[in-house]
Coordinates of C-alpha atoms in Angstrom, one line a residue:
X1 CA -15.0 -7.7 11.0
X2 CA -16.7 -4.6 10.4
X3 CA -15.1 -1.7 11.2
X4 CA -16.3 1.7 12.5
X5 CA -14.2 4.5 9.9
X6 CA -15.5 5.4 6.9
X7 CA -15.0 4.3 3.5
X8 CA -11.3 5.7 2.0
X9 CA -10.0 5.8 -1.5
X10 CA -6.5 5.1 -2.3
X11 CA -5.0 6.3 -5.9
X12 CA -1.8 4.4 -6.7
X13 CA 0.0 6.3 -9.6
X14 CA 1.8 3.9 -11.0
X15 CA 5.9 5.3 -11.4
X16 CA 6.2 4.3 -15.1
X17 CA 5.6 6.1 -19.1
X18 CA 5.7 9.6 -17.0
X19 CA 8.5 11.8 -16.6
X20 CA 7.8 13.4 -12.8
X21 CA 6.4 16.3 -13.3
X22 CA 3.6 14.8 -14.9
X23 CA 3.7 12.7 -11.9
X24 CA 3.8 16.0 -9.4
X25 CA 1.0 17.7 -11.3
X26 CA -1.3 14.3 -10.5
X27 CA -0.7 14.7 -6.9
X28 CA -1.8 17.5 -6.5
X29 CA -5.2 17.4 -8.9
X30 CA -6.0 13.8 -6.7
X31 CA -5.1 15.8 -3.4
X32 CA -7.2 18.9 -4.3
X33 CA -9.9 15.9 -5.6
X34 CA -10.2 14.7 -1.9
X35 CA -8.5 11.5 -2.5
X36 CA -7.9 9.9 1.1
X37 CA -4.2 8.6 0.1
X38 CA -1.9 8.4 -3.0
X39 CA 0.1 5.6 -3.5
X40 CA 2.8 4.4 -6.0
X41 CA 4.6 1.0 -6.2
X42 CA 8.1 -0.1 -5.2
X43 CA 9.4 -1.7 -8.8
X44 CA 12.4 -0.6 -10.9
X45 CA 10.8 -1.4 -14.0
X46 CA 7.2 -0.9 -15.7
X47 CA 4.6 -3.5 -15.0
X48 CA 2.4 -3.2 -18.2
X49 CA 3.4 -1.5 -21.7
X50 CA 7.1 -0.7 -22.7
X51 CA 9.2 -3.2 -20.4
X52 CA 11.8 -0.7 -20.8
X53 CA 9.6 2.4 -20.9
X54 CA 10.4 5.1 -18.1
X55 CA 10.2 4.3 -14.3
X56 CA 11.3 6.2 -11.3
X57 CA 11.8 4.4 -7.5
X58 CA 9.6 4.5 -5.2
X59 CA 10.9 5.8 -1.5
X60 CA 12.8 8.9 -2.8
X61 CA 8.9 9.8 -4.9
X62 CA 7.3 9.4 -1.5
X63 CA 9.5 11.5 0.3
X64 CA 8.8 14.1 -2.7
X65 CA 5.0 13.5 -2.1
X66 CA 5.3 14.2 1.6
X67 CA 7.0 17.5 1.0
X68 CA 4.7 18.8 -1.8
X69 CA 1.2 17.7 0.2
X70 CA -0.6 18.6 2.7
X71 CA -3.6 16.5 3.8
X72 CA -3.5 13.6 1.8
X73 CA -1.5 10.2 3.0
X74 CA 0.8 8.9 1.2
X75 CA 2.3 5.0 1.0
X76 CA 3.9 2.5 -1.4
X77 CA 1.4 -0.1 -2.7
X78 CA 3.9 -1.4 -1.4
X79 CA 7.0 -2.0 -0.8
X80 CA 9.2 -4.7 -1.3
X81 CA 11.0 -5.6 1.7
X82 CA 13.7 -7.8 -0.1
X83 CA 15.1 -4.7 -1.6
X84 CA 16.2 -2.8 1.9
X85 CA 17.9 -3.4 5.1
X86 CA 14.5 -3.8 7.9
X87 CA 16.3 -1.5 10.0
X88 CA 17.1 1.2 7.0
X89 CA 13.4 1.1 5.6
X90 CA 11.6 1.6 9.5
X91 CA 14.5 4.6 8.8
X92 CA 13.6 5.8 6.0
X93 CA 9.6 5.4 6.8
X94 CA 10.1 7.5 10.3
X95 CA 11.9 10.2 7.9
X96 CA 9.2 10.7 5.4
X97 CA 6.8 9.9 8.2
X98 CA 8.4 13.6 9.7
X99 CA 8.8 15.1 6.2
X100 CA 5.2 14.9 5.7
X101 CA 4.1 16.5 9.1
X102 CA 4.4 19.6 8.6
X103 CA 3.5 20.5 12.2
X104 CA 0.7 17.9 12.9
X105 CA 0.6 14.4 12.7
X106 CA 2.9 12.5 9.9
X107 CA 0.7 11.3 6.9
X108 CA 2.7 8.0 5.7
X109 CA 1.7 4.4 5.5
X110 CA 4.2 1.8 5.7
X111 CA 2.7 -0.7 2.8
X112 CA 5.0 -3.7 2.4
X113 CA 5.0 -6.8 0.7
X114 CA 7.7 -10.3 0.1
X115 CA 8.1 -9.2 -3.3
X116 CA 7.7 -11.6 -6.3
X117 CA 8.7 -9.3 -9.6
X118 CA 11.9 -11.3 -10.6
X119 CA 12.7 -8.9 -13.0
X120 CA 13.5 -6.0 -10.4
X121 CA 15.8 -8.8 -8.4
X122 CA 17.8 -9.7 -11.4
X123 CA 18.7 -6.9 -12.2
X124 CA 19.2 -4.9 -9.1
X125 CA 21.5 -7.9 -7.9
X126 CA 18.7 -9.3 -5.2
X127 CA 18.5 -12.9 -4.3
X128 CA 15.0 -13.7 -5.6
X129 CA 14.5 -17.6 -4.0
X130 CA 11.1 -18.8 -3.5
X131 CA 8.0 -17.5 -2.4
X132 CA 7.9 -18.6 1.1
X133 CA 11.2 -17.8 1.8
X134 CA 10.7 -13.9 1.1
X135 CA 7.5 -14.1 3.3
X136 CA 10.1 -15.8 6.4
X137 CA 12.3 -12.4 5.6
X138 CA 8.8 -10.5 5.9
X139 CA 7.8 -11.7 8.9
X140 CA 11.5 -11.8 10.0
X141 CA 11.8 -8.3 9.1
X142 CA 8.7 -6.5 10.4
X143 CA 9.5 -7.0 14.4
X144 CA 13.4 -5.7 13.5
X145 CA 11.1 -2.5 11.8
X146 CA 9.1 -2.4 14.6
X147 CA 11.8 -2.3 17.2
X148 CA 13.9 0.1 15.2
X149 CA 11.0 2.9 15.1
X150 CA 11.2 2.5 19.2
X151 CA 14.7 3.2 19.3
X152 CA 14.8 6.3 16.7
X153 CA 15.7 9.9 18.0
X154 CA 13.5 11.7 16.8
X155 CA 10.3 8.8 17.0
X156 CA 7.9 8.3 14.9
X157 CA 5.3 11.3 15.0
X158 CA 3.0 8.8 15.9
X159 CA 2.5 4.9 15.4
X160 CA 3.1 4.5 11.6
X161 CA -0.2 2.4 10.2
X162 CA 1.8 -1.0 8.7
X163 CA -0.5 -2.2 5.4
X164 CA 0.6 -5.6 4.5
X165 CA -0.1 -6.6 0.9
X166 CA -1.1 -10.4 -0.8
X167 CA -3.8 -13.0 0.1
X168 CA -1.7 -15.8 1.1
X169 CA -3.4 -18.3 3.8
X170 CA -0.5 -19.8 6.0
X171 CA 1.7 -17.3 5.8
X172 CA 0.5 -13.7 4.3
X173 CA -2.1 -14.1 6.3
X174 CA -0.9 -14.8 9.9
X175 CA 1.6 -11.7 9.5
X176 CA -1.4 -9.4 8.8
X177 CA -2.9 -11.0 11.8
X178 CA 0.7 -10.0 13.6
X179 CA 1.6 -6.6 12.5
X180 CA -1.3 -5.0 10.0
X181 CA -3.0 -2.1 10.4
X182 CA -4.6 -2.5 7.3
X183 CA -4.8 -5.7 5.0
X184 CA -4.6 -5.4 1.1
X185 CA -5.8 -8.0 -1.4
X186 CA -7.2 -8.3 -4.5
X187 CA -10.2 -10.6 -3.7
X188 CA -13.8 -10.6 -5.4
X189 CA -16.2 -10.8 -2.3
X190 CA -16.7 -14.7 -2.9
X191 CA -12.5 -14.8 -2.0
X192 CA -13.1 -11.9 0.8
X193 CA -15.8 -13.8 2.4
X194 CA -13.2 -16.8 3.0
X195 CA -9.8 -15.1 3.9
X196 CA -11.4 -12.9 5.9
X197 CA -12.3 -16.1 7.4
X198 CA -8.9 -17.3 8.4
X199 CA -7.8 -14.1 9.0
X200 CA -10.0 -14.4 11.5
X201 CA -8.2 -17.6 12.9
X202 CA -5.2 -16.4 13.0
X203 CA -6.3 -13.6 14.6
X204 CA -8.0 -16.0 17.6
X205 CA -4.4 -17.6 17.5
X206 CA -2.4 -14.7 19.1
X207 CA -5.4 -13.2 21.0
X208 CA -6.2 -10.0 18.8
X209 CA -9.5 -8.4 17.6
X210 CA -9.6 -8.6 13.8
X211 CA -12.1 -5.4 13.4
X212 CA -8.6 -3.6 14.2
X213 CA -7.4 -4.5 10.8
X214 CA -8.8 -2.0 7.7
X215 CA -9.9 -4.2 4.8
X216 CA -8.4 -3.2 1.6
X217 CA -9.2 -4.0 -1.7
X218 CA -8.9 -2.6 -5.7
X219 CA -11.8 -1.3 -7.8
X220 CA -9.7 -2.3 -10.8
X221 CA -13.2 -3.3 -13.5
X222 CA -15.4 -3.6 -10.7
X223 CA -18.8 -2.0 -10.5
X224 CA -20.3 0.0 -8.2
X225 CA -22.5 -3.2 -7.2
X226 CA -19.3 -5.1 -7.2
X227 CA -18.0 -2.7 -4.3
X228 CA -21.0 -2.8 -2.7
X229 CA -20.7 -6.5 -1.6
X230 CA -16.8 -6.0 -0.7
X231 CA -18.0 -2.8 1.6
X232 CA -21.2 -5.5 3.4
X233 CA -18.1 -7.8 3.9
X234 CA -16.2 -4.8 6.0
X235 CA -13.7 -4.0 3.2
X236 CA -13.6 0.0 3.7
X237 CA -10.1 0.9 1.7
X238 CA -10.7 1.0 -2.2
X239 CA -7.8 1.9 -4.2
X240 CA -7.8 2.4 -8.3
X241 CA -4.9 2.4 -10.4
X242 CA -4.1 4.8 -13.3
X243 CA -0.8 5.1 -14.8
X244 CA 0.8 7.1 -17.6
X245 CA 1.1 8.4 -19.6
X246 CA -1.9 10.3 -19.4
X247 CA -3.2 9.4 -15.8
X248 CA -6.8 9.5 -16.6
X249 CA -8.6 10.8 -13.4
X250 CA -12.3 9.5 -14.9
X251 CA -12.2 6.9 -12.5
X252 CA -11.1 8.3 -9.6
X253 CA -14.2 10.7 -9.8
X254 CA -16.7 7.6 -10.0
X255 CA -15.5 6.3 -7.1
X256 CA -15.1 9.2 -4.6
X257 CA -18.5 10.1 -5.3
X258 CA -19.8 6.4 -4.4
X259 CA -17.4 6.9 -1.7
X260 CA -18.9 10.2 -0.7
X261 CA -22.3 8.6 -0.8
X262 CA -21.2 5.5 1.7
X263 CA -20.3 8.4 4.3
X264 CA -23.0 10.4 3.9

């Protein structure tokens, strides 16, 4: 499962302890940078520090990002699909897929995930229920997406890559096999070697070539030796985190220049 592109780098800015034009001005140093896509996350509250610090939604910042860029993709890393009706997020994904166009091609990524913060369900009135039920509303949700993007007026510029989020082995797992472009976990090589493993099953299970799906994984306190083994294993999507409120781009500039040295 090794595939042919060349080695990306994903930023995800994570929404929270920055008011937006912090957020704005980030962008657009990562897109001047050469970063290959930003992302952000689809949660209503922070993840790490103040519980309650500041946080801004995820869809209406990507449609935002679309507008202000130019070359750089953009995504959710990811989206939760218990928050939105299937047929109003393939909506809202062809929209921003057209915002960010600009003439050419559309630049969005449709990342999605079960979901599994219970804090954003509580208090945004979702029905959180258990883990395995979410991924049967995932994988009951993604054909509905899919159909919905054939029947828009205007389409789709073009077929909107689908990144699937979480390492799961009977069910994650056999929807990446299904409807991933690219696959996203957060697995040391050791981990990799194996899921990649029955991804490959499932893959053999409905007839489809694996080397079709990107591998994606973070750099979060890994080393450049560390990404080595994950890039021998076929992973070629590497995404760091930063986060406010100072959205330290130190890291970022490690790791496009390893990145610029895999594609030389």
């Amino acid at each position: 499962m090794t595939p042919s592109h060349n080695v990306r780098i994903g930023v995800q800015i994570a929404p929270q302890h920055a008011l937006y034009p912090k957020i704005r001005e980030t962008v657009a140093e990562i897109e001047e940078l050469g970063v290959d896509i930003a992302f952000n996350w689809d949660h209503f509250y922070p993840l790490s520090g103040e519980p309650d610090g500041l946080h801004f939604e995820s869809w209406t910042m990507l449609a935002a990002w679309a507008e202000q860029t130019s070359r750089i993709q953009i995504g959710a890393l990811v989206n939760c699909n218990s928050y939105r009706n299937a047929d109003l997020q393939a909506d809202m994904a062809r929209t921003i897929d057209h915002i960010s166009a600009q003439g050419g091609e559309g630049r969005f990524i449709f990342g999605t995930g079960s979901g599994w913060f219970e804090r954003d369900y509580d208090e945004y009135g979702y029905e959180f229920g258990t883990p395995g039920q979410r991924l049967d509303k995932l994988a009951e949700n993604l054909p509905r997406i899919e159909e919905r993007w054939a029947k828009l007026n205007p389409a789709p510029t073009r077929d909107i890559p689908v990144l699937i989020g979480g390492g799961g082995e009977k069910k994650t797992l056999r929807i990446v096999a299904r409807h991933a472009d690219i696959w996203h976990s957060f697995s040391d090589a050791a981990t990799l070697e194996h899921k990649l493993g029955v991804l490959r099953g499932w893959c053999d299970e409905i007839g489809r070539d694996p080397a079709e799906i990107e591998i994606s994984t973070e750099l979060r306190n890994r080393s450049e030796e560390e990404a080595d083994e994950l890039y021998a294993l076929g992973a070629r999507l590497f995404t760091v985190g930063i986060t406010g409120p100072d959205h330290d781009l130190t890291p970022v500039r490690r790791w496009l220049a390893w990145r610029d040295s895999k594609n030389q």
